[in-house]
Amino acid sequence: MKRTSSLAALAAALALLAAPAAAECFADYKAKRDNPLRLHYGTIRITGPDCTEAAAAAEIAPRIAVDGWSLLTVLGVFDATGLAERKQSAGPFHLRY
């Protein structure tokens, strides 16, 4: 009985440690389109396992390219708590891609 409760406690502790790794990841970025020149600022959910600016750039570029946009820069990565403050600035490009 004691061994079962110890295993359950260990499993619960490991689940808590793994939870931050599964947190949602988002990035904000700037992009452009030529002829005529157009710029936009947007927010995007990153689906890959790494929540870094480099990983975000590798994921964002092909996703926005389908509509003719070129990635200029990734401004940063953040979790879901940062979405609300960026929503108005991103306008129609908030979580569009």
Short mmCIF file of N, CA and C in Angstrom, two decimals:
data_model
loop_
_atom_site.label_atom_id
_atom_site.label_comp_id
_atom_site.label_asym_id
_atom_site.label_seq_id
_atom_site.Cartn_x
_atom_site.Cartn_y
_atom_site.Cartn_z
N MET A 1 0.82 -1.19 0.00
CA MET A 1 0.00 0.00 0.00
C MET A 1 0.86 1.26 0.00
N LYS A 2 1.91 1.25 0.80
CA LYS A 2 2.78 2.41 0.88
C LYS A 2 3.48 2.67 -0.46
N ARG A 3 3.88 1.58 -1.13
CA ARG A 3 4.55 1.73 -2.41
C ARG A 3 3.61 2.32 -3.46
N THR A 4 2.34 1.94 -3.45
CA THR A 4 1.36 2.46 -4.39
C THR A 4 1.16 3.95 -4.20
N SER A 5 1.06 4.40 -2.95
CA SER A 5 0.86 5.83 -2.72
C SER A 5 2.12 6.62 -3.07
N SER A 6 3.30 6.03 -2.88
CA SER A 6 4.54 6.70 -3.27
C SER A 6 4.63 6.84 -4.79
N LEU A 7 4.22 5.81 -5.49
CA LEU A 7 4.22 5.88 -6.95
C LEU A 7 3.22 6.91 -7.45
N ALA A 8 2.07 6.98 -6.81
CA ALA A 8 1.06 7.97 -7.19
C ALA A 8 1.57 9.38 -6.94
N ALA A 9 2.25 9.59 -5.82
CA ALA A 9 2.81 10.91 -5.51
C ALA A 9 3.89 11.28 -6.51
N LEU A 10 4.71 10.32 -6.88
CA LEU A 10 5.75 10.57 -7.87
C LEU A 10 5.15 10.91 -9.23
N ALA A 11 4.13 10.19 -9.62
CA ALA A 11 3.46 10.46 -10.90
C ALA A 11 2.84 11.85 -10.89
N ALA A 12 2.23 12.24 -9.79
CA ALA A 12 1.62 13.57 -9.69
C ALA A 12 2.69 14.66 -9.77
N ALA A 13 3.82 14.45 -9.11
CA ALA A 13 4.90 15.43 -9.16
C ALA A 13 5.46 15.57 -10.57
N LEU A 14 5.63 14.45 -11.27
CA LEU A 14 6.13 14.52 -12.64
C LEU A 14 5.15 15.22 -13.57
N ALA A 15 3.86 15.02 -13.35
CA ALA A 15 2.85 15.69 -14.17
C ALA A 15 2.90 17.19 -13.96
N LEU A 16 3.12 17.62 -12.72
CA LEU A 16 3.22 19.06 -12.45
C LEU A 16 4.46 19.66 -13.09
N LEU A 17 5.55 18.92 -13.07
CA LEU A 17 6.78 19.41 -13.70
C LEU A 17 6.64 19.50 -15.22
N ALA A 18 5.89 18.61 -15.80
CA ALA A 18 5.71 18.59 -17.26
C ALA A 18 4.73 19.65 -17.73
N ALA A 19 3.87 20.15 -16.86
CA ALA A 19 2.84 21.11 -17.25
C ALA A 19 3.41 22.38 -17.88
N PRO A 20 4.45 23.02 -17.31
CA PRO A 20 4.96 24.23 -17.97
C PRO A 20 5.48 23.97 -19.37
N ALA A 21 6.02 22.80 -19.62
CA ALA A 21 6.53 22.49 -20.96
C ALA A 21 5.40 22.43 -21.98
N ALA A 22 4.19 22.16 -21.54
CA ALA A 22 3.06 22.04 -22.43
C ALA A 22 2.30 23.36 -22.57
N ALA A 23 2.79 24.43 -21.96
CA ALA A 23 2.12 25.72 -22.02
C ALA A 23 2.05 26.21 -23.47
N GLU A 24 1.02 26.95 -23.77
CA GLU A 24 0.87 27.48 -25.12
C GLU A 24 1.94 28.54 -25.38
N CYS A 25 2.35 28.63 -26.62
CA CYS A 25 3.37 29.57 -27.03
C CYS A 25 2.82 30.43 -28.16
N PHE A 26 3.07 31.73 -28.06
CA PHE A 26 2.64 32.69 -29.07
C PHE A 26 3.82 33.60 -29.39
N ALA A 27 3.75 34.24 -30.54
CA ALA A 27 4.79 35.20 -30.93
C ALA A 27 4.12 36.40 -31.56
N ASP A 28 4.80 37.54 -31.47
CA ASP A 28 4.37 38.69 -32.26
C ASP A 28 5.48 39.00 -33.25
N TYR A 29 5.07 39.48 -34.41
CA TYR A 29 6.00 39.62 -35.52
C TYR A 29 5.61 40.80 -36.40
N LYS A 30 6.54 41.18 -37.28
CA LYS A 30 6.28 42.18 -38.32
C LYS A 30 6.55 41.52 -39.66
N ALA A 31 5.69 41.86 -40.64
CA ALA A 31 5.82 41.28 -41.97
C ALA A 31 5.58 42.35 -43.02
N LYS A 32 5.99 42.06 -44.26
CA LYS A 32 5.78 43.00 -45.37
C LYS A 32 5.32 42.25 -46.60
N ARG A 33 4.72 43.02 -47.49
CA ARG A 33 4.34 42.55 -48.82
C ARG A 33 4.71 43.67 -49.78
N ASP A 34 5.30 43.32 -50.92
CA ASP A 34 5.74 44.32 -51.90
C ASP A 34 4.71 44.52 -53.00
N ASN A 35 4.86 45.63 -53.71
CA ASN A 35 4.08 45.98 -54.91
C ASN A 35 2.57 46.02 -54.71
N PRO A 36 2.02 46.96 -54.04
CA PRO A 36 2.68 48.05 -53.32
C PRO A 36 3.13 47.58 -51.94
N LEU A 37 4.05 48.34 -51.37
CA LEU A 37 4.57 47.99 -50.05
C LEU A 37 3.46 48.07 -49.02
N ARG A 38 3.29 46.97 -48.28
CA ARG A 38 2.34 46.92 -47.17
C ARG A 38 3.05 46.27 -46.00
N LEU A 39 2.77 46.73 -44.81
CA LEU A 39 3.36 46.19 -43.59
C LEU A 39 2.25 45.75 -42.66
N HIS A 40 2.53 44.73 -41.86
CA HIS A 40 1.58 44.40 -40.81
C HIS A 40 2.30 43.85 -39.59
N TYR A 41 1.62 44.03 -38.46
CA TYR A 41 2.05 43.49 -37.17
C TYR A 41 1.03 42.42 -36.82
N GLY A 42 1.49 41.26 -36.38
CA GLY A 42 0.55 40.20 -36.06
C GLY A 42 0.98 39.36 -34.87
N THR A 43 0.04 38.59 -34.40
CA THR A 43 0.30 37.60 -33.36
C THR A 43 -0.05 36.23 -33.93
N ILE A 44 0.63 35.22 -33.44
CA ILE A 44 0.47 33.89 -34.00
C ILE A 44 0.73 32.83 -32.93
N ARG A 45 0.01 31.74 -32.99
CA ARG A 45 0.25 30.61 -32.08
C ARG A 45 1.36 29.75 -32.67
N ILE A 46 2.35 29.42 -31.87
CA ILE A 46 3.45 28.57 -32.29
C ILE A 46 3.11 27.14 -31.88
N THR A 47 3.14 26.23 -32.84
CA THR A 47 2.72 24.86 -32.58
C THR A 47 3.89 23.91 -32.33
N GLY A 48 5.08 24.33 -32.66
CA GLY A 48 6.25 23.46 -32.48
C GLY A 48 6.61 23.30 -31.01
N PRO A 49 7.55 22.41 -30.74
CA PRO A 49 7.92 22.12 -29.35
C PRO A 49 8.76 23.21 -28.68
N ASP A 50 9.44 24.04 -29.47
CA ASP A 50 10.31 25.07 -28.90
C ASP A 50 9.64 26.43 -28.92
N CYS A 51 9.66 27.11 -27.80
CA CYS A 51 9.09 28.45 -27.70
C CYS A 51 10.23 29.46 -27.65
N THR A 52 10.91 29.59 -28.78
CA THR A 52 12.01 30.54 -28.91
C THR A 52 11.75 31.41 -30.13
N GLU A 53 12.42 32.54 -30.20
CA GLU A 53 12.24 33.43 -31.35
C GLU A 53 12.71 32.75 -32.64
N ALA A 54 13.79 32.00 -32.57
CA ALA A 54 14.30 31.31 -33.77
C ALA A 54 13.30 30.26 -34.25
N ALA A 55 12.76 29.49 -33.34
CA ALA A 55 11.77 28.47 -33.72
C ALA A 55 10.50 29.14 -34.26
N ALA A 56 10.11 30.25 -33.65
CA ALA A 56 8.93 30.97 -34.12
C ALA A 56 9.15 31.48 -35.54
N ALA A 57 10.31 32.04 -35.81
CA ALA A 57 10.59 32.56 -37.16
C ALA A 57 10.50 31.45 -38.20
N ALA A 58 11.05 30.29 -37.87
CA ALA A 58 11.02 29.16 -38.81
C ALA A 58 9.59 28.68 -39.06
N GLU A 59 8.71 28.86 -38.09
CA GLU A 59 7.32 28.43 -38.27
C GLU A 59 6.46 29.52 -38.91
N ILE A 60 6.72 30.76 -38.58
CA ILE A 60 5.90 31.87 -39.08
C ILE A 60 6.11 32.10 -40.58
N ALA A 61 7.35 32.14 -41.01
CA ALA A 61 7.66 32.50 -42.41
C ALA A 61 6.85 31.71 -43.43
N PRO A 62 6.83 30.40 -43.38
CA PRO A 62 6.05 29.68 -44.40
C PRO A 62 4.54 29.84 -44.23
N ARG A 63 4.08 30.04 -43.01
CA ARG A 63 2.64 30.19 -42.79
C ARG A 63 2.11 31.49 -43.37
N ILE A 64 2.85 32.58 -43.24
CA ILE A 64 2.38 33.85 -43.78
C ILE A 64 2.69 33.98 -45.27
N ALA A 65 3.67 33.21 -45.75
CA ALA A 65 4.05 33.27 -47.17
C ALA A 65 2.93 32.83 -48.10
N VAL A 66 2.00 32.01 -47.60
CA VAL A 66 0.91 31.56 -48.47
C VAL A 66 0.05 32.73 -48.95
N ASP A 67 0.07 33.85 -48.23
CA ASP A 67 -0.66 35.04 -48.65
C ASP A 67 0.28 36.13 -49.17
N GLY A 68 1.51 35.76 -49.50
CA GLY A 68 2.45 36.71 -50.09
C GLY A 68 3.20 37.59 -49.11
N TRP A 69 3.14 37.28 -47.83
CA TRP A 69 3.85 38.08 -46.81
C TRP A 69 5.24 37.51 -46.58
N SER A 70 6.19 38.42 -46.30
CA SER A 70 7.56 38.03 -45.94
C SER A 70 7.79 38.45 -44.51
N LEU A 71 8.34 37.57 -43.72
CA LEU A 71 8.63 37.87 -42.32
C LEU A 71 9.79 38.85 -42.24
N LEU A 72 9.59 39.93 -41.51
CA LEU A 72 10.66 40.88 -41.26
C LEU A 72 11.39 40.55 -39.96
N THR A 73 10.63 40.37 -38.89
CA THR A 73 11.23 40.07 -37.60
C THR A 73 10.22 39.46 -36.64
N VAL A 74 10.72 38.65 -35.74
CA VAL A 74 9.93 38.17 -34.62
C VAL A 74 10.27 39.08 -33.45
N LEU A 75 9.27 39.73 -32.91
CA LEU A 75 9.50 40.67 -31.82
C LEU A 75 9.70 39.97 -30.48
N GLY A 76 9.04 38.83 -30.30
CA GLY A 76 9.19 38.10 -29.06
C GLY A 76 8.23 36.92 -29.00
N VAL A 77 8.44 36.09 -28.01
CA VAL A 77 7.55 34.96 -27.74
C VAL A 77 6.97 35.14 -26.34
N PHE A 78 5.77 34.61 -26.13
CA PHE A 78 5.08 34.82 -24.86
C PHE A 78 4.02 33.75 -24.68
N ASP A 79 3.45 33.68 -23.49
CA ASP A 79 2.37 32.71 -23.26
C ASP A 79 1.02 33.40 -23.44
N ALA A 80 -0.04 32.70 -23.18
CA ALA A 80 -1.40 33.21 -23.43
C ALA A 80 -1.73 34.47 -22.65
N THR A 81 -1.03 34.72 -21.55
CA THR A 81 -1.33 35.92 -20.78
C THR A 81 -0.96 37.20 -21.53
N GLY A 82 -0.13 37.10 -22.55
CA GLY A 82 0.26 38.28 -23.32
C GLY A 82 -0.62 38.58 -24.51
N LEU A 83 -1.61 37.74 -24.78
CA LEU A 83 -2.45 37.93 -25.97
C LEU A 83 -3.34 39.16 -25.89
N ALA A 84 -3.99 39.36 -24.78
CA ALA A 84 -4.98 40.44 -24.65
C ALA A 84 -4.35 41.81 -24.91
N GLU A 85 -3.17 42.03 -24.40
CA GLU A 85 -2.53 43.34 -24.57
C GLU A 85 -2.08 43.60 -26.00
N ARG A 86 -1.96 42.56 -26.81
CA ARG A 86 -1.51 42.70 -28.20
C ARG A 86 -2.65 42.65 -29.21
N LYS A 87 -3.83 42.26 -28.77
CA LYS A 87 -4.95 42.03 -29.69
C LYS A 87 -5.31 43.28 -30.49
N GLN A 88 -5.45 44.41 -29.84
CA GLN A 88 -5.85 45.62 -30.55
C GLN A 88 -4.79 46.06 -31.56
N SER A 89 -3.51 45.98 -31.17
CA SER A 89 -2.44 46.39 -32.09
C SER A 89 -2.36 45.48 -33.31
N ALA A 90 -2.63 44.19 -33.12
CA ALA A 90 -2.56 43.24 -34.23
C ALA A 90 -3.78 43.32 -35.15
N GLY A 91 -4.88 43.82 -34.63
CA GLY A 91 -6.09 43.97 -35.44
C GLY A 91 -6.46 42.71 -36.19
N PRO A 92 -6.63 42.80 -37.52
CA PRO A 92 -7.06 41.62 -38.29
C PRO A 92 -5.98 40.53 -38.36
N PHE A 93 -4.77 40.82 -37.93
CA PHE A 93 -3.69 39.83 -37.97
C PHE A 93 -3.45 39.20 -36.60
N HIS A 94 -4.41 39.38 -35.69
CA HIS A 94 -4.35 38.73 -34.38
C HIS A 94 -4.77 37.27 -34.55
N LEU A 95 -3.81 36.38 -34.40
CA LEU A 95 -4.02 34.93 -34.53
C LEU A 95 -4.60 34.53 -35.89
N ARG A 96 -4.30 35.30 -36.93
CA ARG A 96 -4.83 35.01 -38.27
C ARG A 96 -4.18 33.77 -38.88
N TYR A 97 -2.90 33.58 -38.66
CA TYR A 97 -2.19 32.47 -39.32
C TYR A 97 -1.92 31.34 -38.37
#
